[in-house]
DNA sequence: CAAGATTGACTTATCAATCTTT
DNA sequence: AAAGATTGATAAGTCAATCTTG
């Protein structure tokens, strides 16, 4: 669809080839990952990420804004998801009366922790099947690095949290 | 959430680190790409891909099943999207009375081609901003290769079409 | 007004069921 | 029954508007 004389920085053949593969993968991978989680554990990847993020905090509790950064979601997306998870009894919200403006603390319940523990093995197997098994260990490293660099542009707070966690001990 | 004695192939620190980055990116990138296209061109990435796929065929026409593979979508997802695009006047469906069972041919209209042409510059700029600009050219190659390998598992028909296009001339 | 968070309306995808013809 | 495609109900995300407090 490109014309000849314009200021648009059209993609080179190499760039176009990479983008066509990447965008097709973006269109299919989330669906594939969600399908297994939904079928076997009644949650999607975003909800799993929310539960998993909370489970790694000693207190199993944090504020909505921090949880949004941890799980790479917008405030609105997180609010809707937390409402669903709360209905399942997997989470509890407790508005903090102090501070200005008021924040909301979210707690992972025991039932939520159990649901996460039950979901994890199947999810990990699917991640292996759909992602890791198809790549060499060098490519796994490349994919991680590339993903973190991209996150740094479109979700810098999430990128910073992931980088922090990665650099420490693990 | 892992326990000690089970058969689950838990992720190594390197694998976990890569997956955490990749999954967070999967959670944010489609949203970011869609936002620009929706705002500036009234379509999402999947719809753009459908139009772009058709535009590269000389006849600007193909069957639903082939278009589904081209655009990395399920039959149902494509049906819904094509219905929307047809309502906009960007596409036309013509059921083929011959053959068994009947197939449906989809045509890109002139208005559809114009809409694609109008959408392309902004979309390309956003792809550069969100993806290509943050990577070295070596990484761009790595991302393309990795994406194609992953597609080969979860969407083999799409992978084959992309590989075919890539290998020819371009 | 800004920060933290929520809400409702609208859009879009999935899943399962359906239709039609060979 | 299988292939090609569509449909409707439901689920989940976006966007813009809202509420509340300092």
XYZ file of C-alpha atoms (C1' of nucleotides) in Angstrom:
384
model
C 0.000 0.000 0.000
C 3.010 2.290 -0.059
C 3.250 5.096 -2.580
C 6.485 6.510 -3.877
C 6.901 10.024 -2.689
C 5.993 10.439 0.950
C 7.538 10.810 4.370
C 6.365 7.486 5.761
C 9.303 5.378 6.980
C 8.170 2.178 5.244
C 9.603 -1.105 6.462
C 12.579 -2.757 4.813
C 12.142 -6.381 3.661
C 13.868 -7.594 6.836
C 11.716 -5.405 9.063
C 8.567 -6.371 7.231
C 9.378 -10.041 7.498
C 9.997 -9.751 11.237
C 6.857 -7.701 11.815
C 4.643 -10.069 9.835
C 5.798 -13.001 11.942
C 5.624 -11.068 15.183
C 2.182 -9.604 14.584
C 0.726 -12.957 13.549
C 2.165 -14.419 16.727
C 0.634 -11.568 18.762
C -2.712 -12.411 17.200
C -2.612 -16.105 18.133
C -0.464 -16.660 21.223
C -2.653 -14.920 23.837
C -5.669 -16.855 22.595
C -3.787 -20.149 22.820
C -2.471 -19.458 26.311
C -5.849 -18.270 27.560
C -7.652 -21.302 26.168
C -5.804 -23.812 28.355
C -6.078 -21.685 31.486
C -9.754 -20.970 30.928
C -10.591 -24.588 30.231
C -8.560 -26.167 33.029
C -8.501 -23.504 35.716
C -11.303 -21.047 35.077
C -9.041 -18.038 34.680
C -7.210 -16.232 31.883
C -3.548 -15.221 31.660
C -4.156 -11.770 33.063
C -5.992 -13.147 36.090
C -3.286 -15.782 36.594
C -0.679 -13.022 36.510
C -2.593 -11.035 39.118
C -2.778 -14.034 41.472
C 0.844 -14.966 40.830
C 2.021 -11.423 41.480
C 0.240 -11.302 44.818
C 1.502 -14.756 45.782
C 5.093 -13.600 45.569
C 4.590 -10.869 48.149
C 5.159 -12.112 51.727
C 2.058 -10.351 53.003
C 0.086 -11.552 49.956
C -1.253 -8.024 49.778
C -0.605 -4.839 47.852
C -2.370 -1.739 46.537
C -4.294 -1.716 43.255
C -1.867 0.668 41.552
C 1.109 -1.545 42.343
C -0.742 -4.673 41.315
C -1.584 -3.005 38.008
C 2.111 -2.437 37.305
C 2.990 -5.970 38.466
C 0.443 -7.531 36.150
C 0.892 -5.195 33.183
C -2.696 -4.003 33.177
C -4.521 -0.672 33.085
C -6.345 0.439 36.246
C -9.648 -0.314 34.574
C -8.631 -3.753 33.361
C -7.377 -4.579 36.836
C -10.536 -3.286 38.542
C -12.732 -5.498 36.384
C -10.471 -8.524 36.860
C -10.195 -8.059 40.614
C -13.973 -7.791 40.839
C -14.264 -11.167 39.089
C -11.585 -12.754 41.243
C -13.224 -11.400 44.369
C -16.540 -12.935 43.320
C -14.734 -16.288 43.115
C -13.423 -15.792 46.636
C -9.821 -15.749 45.437
C -9.147 -12.144 46.432
C -10.339 -9.624 48.983
C -10.372 -5.855 48.658
C -10.024 -3.590 51.695
C -10.242 0.147 51.019
C -7.695 2.053 53.104
C -9.434 4.921 54.925
C -6.133 6.691 55.535
C -3.997 8.563 53.045
C -4.979 10.971 50.393
C -6.414 9.990 48.133
C -7.604 6.652 49.477
C -6.021 3.527 48.132
C -7.329 -0.033 48.034
C -5.408 -3.017 49.364
C -5.929 -6.358 47.680
C -5.365 -9.601 49.568
C -4.847 -13.061 48.095
C -7.071 -15.447 50.058
C -6.132 -19.024 50.938
C -8.636 -20.176 48.346
C -6.937 -17.920 45.821
C -3.553 -19.359 46.665
C -4.941 -22.868 46.296
C -6.503 -21.999 42.930
C -3.164 -20.663 41.743
C -1.357 -23.781 42.983
C -3.873 -25.956 41.179
C -3.587 -23.940 37.959
C 0.191 -23.748 37.854
C 1.235 -27.218 36.632
C -1.067 -27.214 33.606
C -0.154 -23.645 32.778
C 3.570 -24.345 32.982
C 3.201 -27.345 30.710
C 1.331 -25.230 28.174
C 3.970 -22.502 28.309
C 6.574 -25.153 27.568
C 4.546 -26.634 24.763
C 3.646 -23.346 23.063
C 6.795 -21.343 23.720
C 9.865 -22.821 25.344
C 9.990 -26.208 23.653
C 10.173 -24.615 20.232
C 13.209 -22.500 21.049
C 16.880 -23.078 21.780
C 18.118 -21.835 25.138
C 19.905 -19.014 23.334
C 16.595 -18.005 21.746
C 14.855 -18.164 25.115
C 17.380 -15.641 26.356
C 16.898 -13.475 23.269
C 13.125 -13.545 23.638
C 13.360 -12.468 27.267
C 15.710 -9.641 26.493
C 13.692 -8.412 23.507
C 10.448 -8.577 25.465
C 11.912 -6.550 28.322
C 13.166 -3.914 25.904
C 9.744 -3.640 24.292
C 8.054 -3.458 27.677
C 10.360 -0.607 28.553
C 8.655 1.466 25.850
C 4.996 0.558 26.233
C 4.916 -0.333 29.943
C 7.961 1.169 31.695
C 6.676 0.608 35.243
C 6.111 -3.066 34.577
C 9.505 -3.298 32.912
C 11.165 -1.782 35.963
C 9.465 -4.214 38.351
C 10.393 -7.215 36.229
C 13.962 -6.021 35.862
C 14.200 -5.536 39.611
C 12.924 -9.018 40.331
C 15.209 -10.520 37.682
C 18.338 -8.818 38.941
C 17.780 -9.909 42.532
C 18.839 -13.424 43.437
C 16.582 -15.455 41.182
C 3.658 -21.972 43.913
C 5.757 -25.027 43.185
C 5.946 -27.883 45.650
C 8.918 -30.186 45.974
C 7.960 -33.635 44.863
C 5.896 -33.635 41.704
C 6.138 -34.299 38.000
C 5.605 -30.716 36.878
C 8.490 -29.478 34.725
C 8.891 -26.165 36.562
C 10.765 -23.380 34.820
C 14.441 -22.709 35.435
C 15.412 -19.170 36.496
C 16.378 -18.345 32.895
C 13.141 -19.745 31.514
C 11.071 -17.999 34.165
C 12.782 -14.711 33.506
C 12.144 -14.988 29.769
C 8.525 -16.041 30.264
C 7.775 -13.239 32.693
C 9.024 -10.675 30.203
C 7.343 -12.312 27.262
C 3.964 -12.780 28.936
C 3.904 -9.203 30.204
C 4.669 -8.066 26.671
C 1.864 -10.274 25.322
C -0.485 -8.599 27.780
C 0.371 -5.040 26.706
C 1.540 -4.983 23.086
C -1.735 -5.910 21.340
C -3.555 -3.249 23.340
C -0.987 -0.628 22.407
C -1.029 -1.503 18.720
C -4.815 -1.631 18.606
C -5.169 1.732 20.332
C -3.433 3.704 17.585
C -5.230 1.884 14.770
C -8.616 2.213 16.428
C -8.139 5.885 17.188
C -6.688 6.958 13.857
C -8.175 4.507 11.377
C -11.247 2.906 12.944
C -9.919 -0.636 12.776
C -7.933 -3.009 14.966
C -4.807 -5.019 14.148
C -6.754 -8.089 13.117
C -8.944 -6.115 10.724
C -5.890 -4.326 9.328
C -4.263 -7.710 8.745
C -7.343 -8.966 6.903
C -7.365 -5.933 4.589
C -3.609 -6.083 4.080
C -3.736 -9.794 3.273
C -6.377 -9.248 0.616
C -4.544 -6.255 -0.821
C -1.513 -8.387 -1.648
C -3.519 -10.729 -3.838
C -3.714 -9.553 -7.472
C -7.422 -10.290 -7.683
C -7.970 -8.722 -4.244
C -10.135 -11.727 -3.541
C -9.866 -15.049 -1.745
C -11.957 -17.595 0.159
C -12.742 -17.223 3.848
C -10.693 -20.248 4.852
C -7.590 -18.948 3.118
C -8.098 -15.471 4.530
C -8.348 -16.984 8.008
C -4.940 -18.597 7.611
C -3.483 -15.410 6.089
C -4.681 -13.302 8.988
C -4.038 -15.801 11.775
C -7.639 -15.943 12.918
C -10.216 -18.623 13.667
C -13.131 -19.038 11.227
C -15.436 -17.482 13.769
C -13.192 -14.513 14.484
C -12.848 -13.913 10.776
C -16.587 -14.183 10.130
C -17.348 -11.554 12.734
C -14.575 -9.261 11.507
C -15.560 -9.609 7.858
C -19.154 -8.805 8.773
C -17.965 -5.562 10.389
C -15.692 -4.674 7.476
C -18.488 -5.383 5.035
C -20.787 -3.040 6.958
C -18.133 -0.340 6.493
C -18.115 -1.008 2.776
C -14.490 -2.110 2.839
C -15.178 -5.722 1.830
C -17.739 -7.686 -0.127
C -18.732 -11.302 0.332
C -19.954 -13.434 -2.583
C -21.012 -16.970 -1.705
C -19.867 -19.430 -4.352
C -22.810 -21.583 -5.466
C -20.505 -24.224 -6.919
C -18.375 -26.738 -5.092
C -19.156 -28.843 -2.146
C -19.489 -27.599 0.381
C -19.984 -24.016 -0.693
C -17.247 -21.541 -0.026
C -17.412 -17.759 0.274
C -15.213 -15.391 -1.701
C -14.244 -12.107 -0.076
C -13.379 -9.071 -2.187
C -11.501 -5.980 -1.077
C -13.433 -2.970 -2.378
C -11.826 0.223 -3.637
C -13.020 1.926 -0.460
C -11.352 -0.847 1.527
C -8.112 -0.377 -0.350
C -8.278 3.361 0.271
C -8.942 2.813 3.973
C -5.916 0.545 4.161
C -3.769 3.073 2.325
C -4.911 5.788 4.710
C -4.254 3.633 7.760
C -0.836 2.373 6.745
C 1.461 5.352 7.457
C 0.268 5.861 11.030
C 0.340 2.146 11.687
C 3.868 1.763 10.346
C 5.062 4.648 12.495
C 3.515 3.046 15.562
C 5.107 -0.322 14.753
C 8.457 1.447 14.560
C 7.866 3.314 17.797
C 6.627 0.342 19.809
C 8.722 -2.435 18.324
C 11.461 -1.815 15.781
C 13.050 1.329 17.215
C 13.782 -0.421 20.503
C 15.709 -3.265 18.897
C 18.996 -3.704 17.067
C 18.765 -5.092 13.554
C 20.139 -8.383 14.858
C 17.324 -8.476 17.410
C 14.768 -7.695 14.722
C 15.970 -10.776 12.890
C 15.863 -12.844 16.074
C 12.329 -11.706 16.847
C 11.143 -12.630 13.369
C 12.731 -16.047 13.517
C 11.433 -16.786 17.029
C 7.933 -15.623 16.128
C 7.843 -17.854 13.057
C 8.971 -20.840 15.107
C 6.256 -20.198 17.680
C 3.640 -19.746 14.975
C 4.686 -23.094 13.574
C 3.357 -24.718 16.746
C 0.159 -22.809 17.446
C -0.773 -21.757 13.888
C 1.052 -23.966 11.386
C -1.014 -22.914 8.358
C -0.305 -19.264 8.998
C 3.357 -20.072 9.565
C 3.521 -21.857 6.221
C 1.940 -18.945 4.351
C 4.269 -16.430 5.968
C 7.295 -18.597 5.291
C 6.270 -18.966 1.672
C 5.865 -15.234 1.212
C 9.164 -14.565 2.969
C 11.149 -17.022 0.923
C 9.886 -15.666 -2.384
C 11.572 -12.558 -3.742
C 10.855 -10.075 -0.975
C -6.972 20.085 40.207
C -4.446 15.453 40.749
C -4.296 10.786 42.548
C -6.451 6.329 43.235
C -9.848 3.692 41.887
C -14.350 2.318 39.997
C -18.279 2.105 36.778
C -21.138 1.534 32.621
C -21.582 1.408 27.820
C -19.774 -0.429 23.963
C -16.766 -3.556 21.227
C -14.800 -7.752 20.112
C -13.426 -12.434 20.875
C -14.527 -17.302 22.211
C -17.218 -21.400 22.380
C -20.680 -24.322 21.099
C -24.401 -24.968 18.136
C -26.138 -24.560 13.592
C -26.899 -24.823 8.589
C -25.954 -26.825 3.965
C -24.169 -29.847 0.700
C -21.702 -33.969 -0.827
C -19.926 -37.668 8.708
C -16.924 -33.800 7.103
C -16.014 -29.248 5.063
C -16.975 -24.320 4.824
C -18.919 -20.912 7.022
C -22.095 -18.414 10.148
C -24.640 -17.272 14.381
C -25.881 -16.065 19.148
C -24.829 -16.053 23.928
C -21.382 -14.927 26.939
C -16.988 -13.073 28.645
C -13.622 -9.620 28.953
C -11.283 -5.351 27.642
C -11.309 -0.237 26.266
C -12.651 4.361 26.765
C -14.622 8.085 28.866
C -16.995 9.648 32.763
C -17.340 9.562 37.628
C -16.511 9.790 42.593
C -13.753 11.270 46.642
C -10.239 13.453 49.196
C -6.300 16.561 50.082
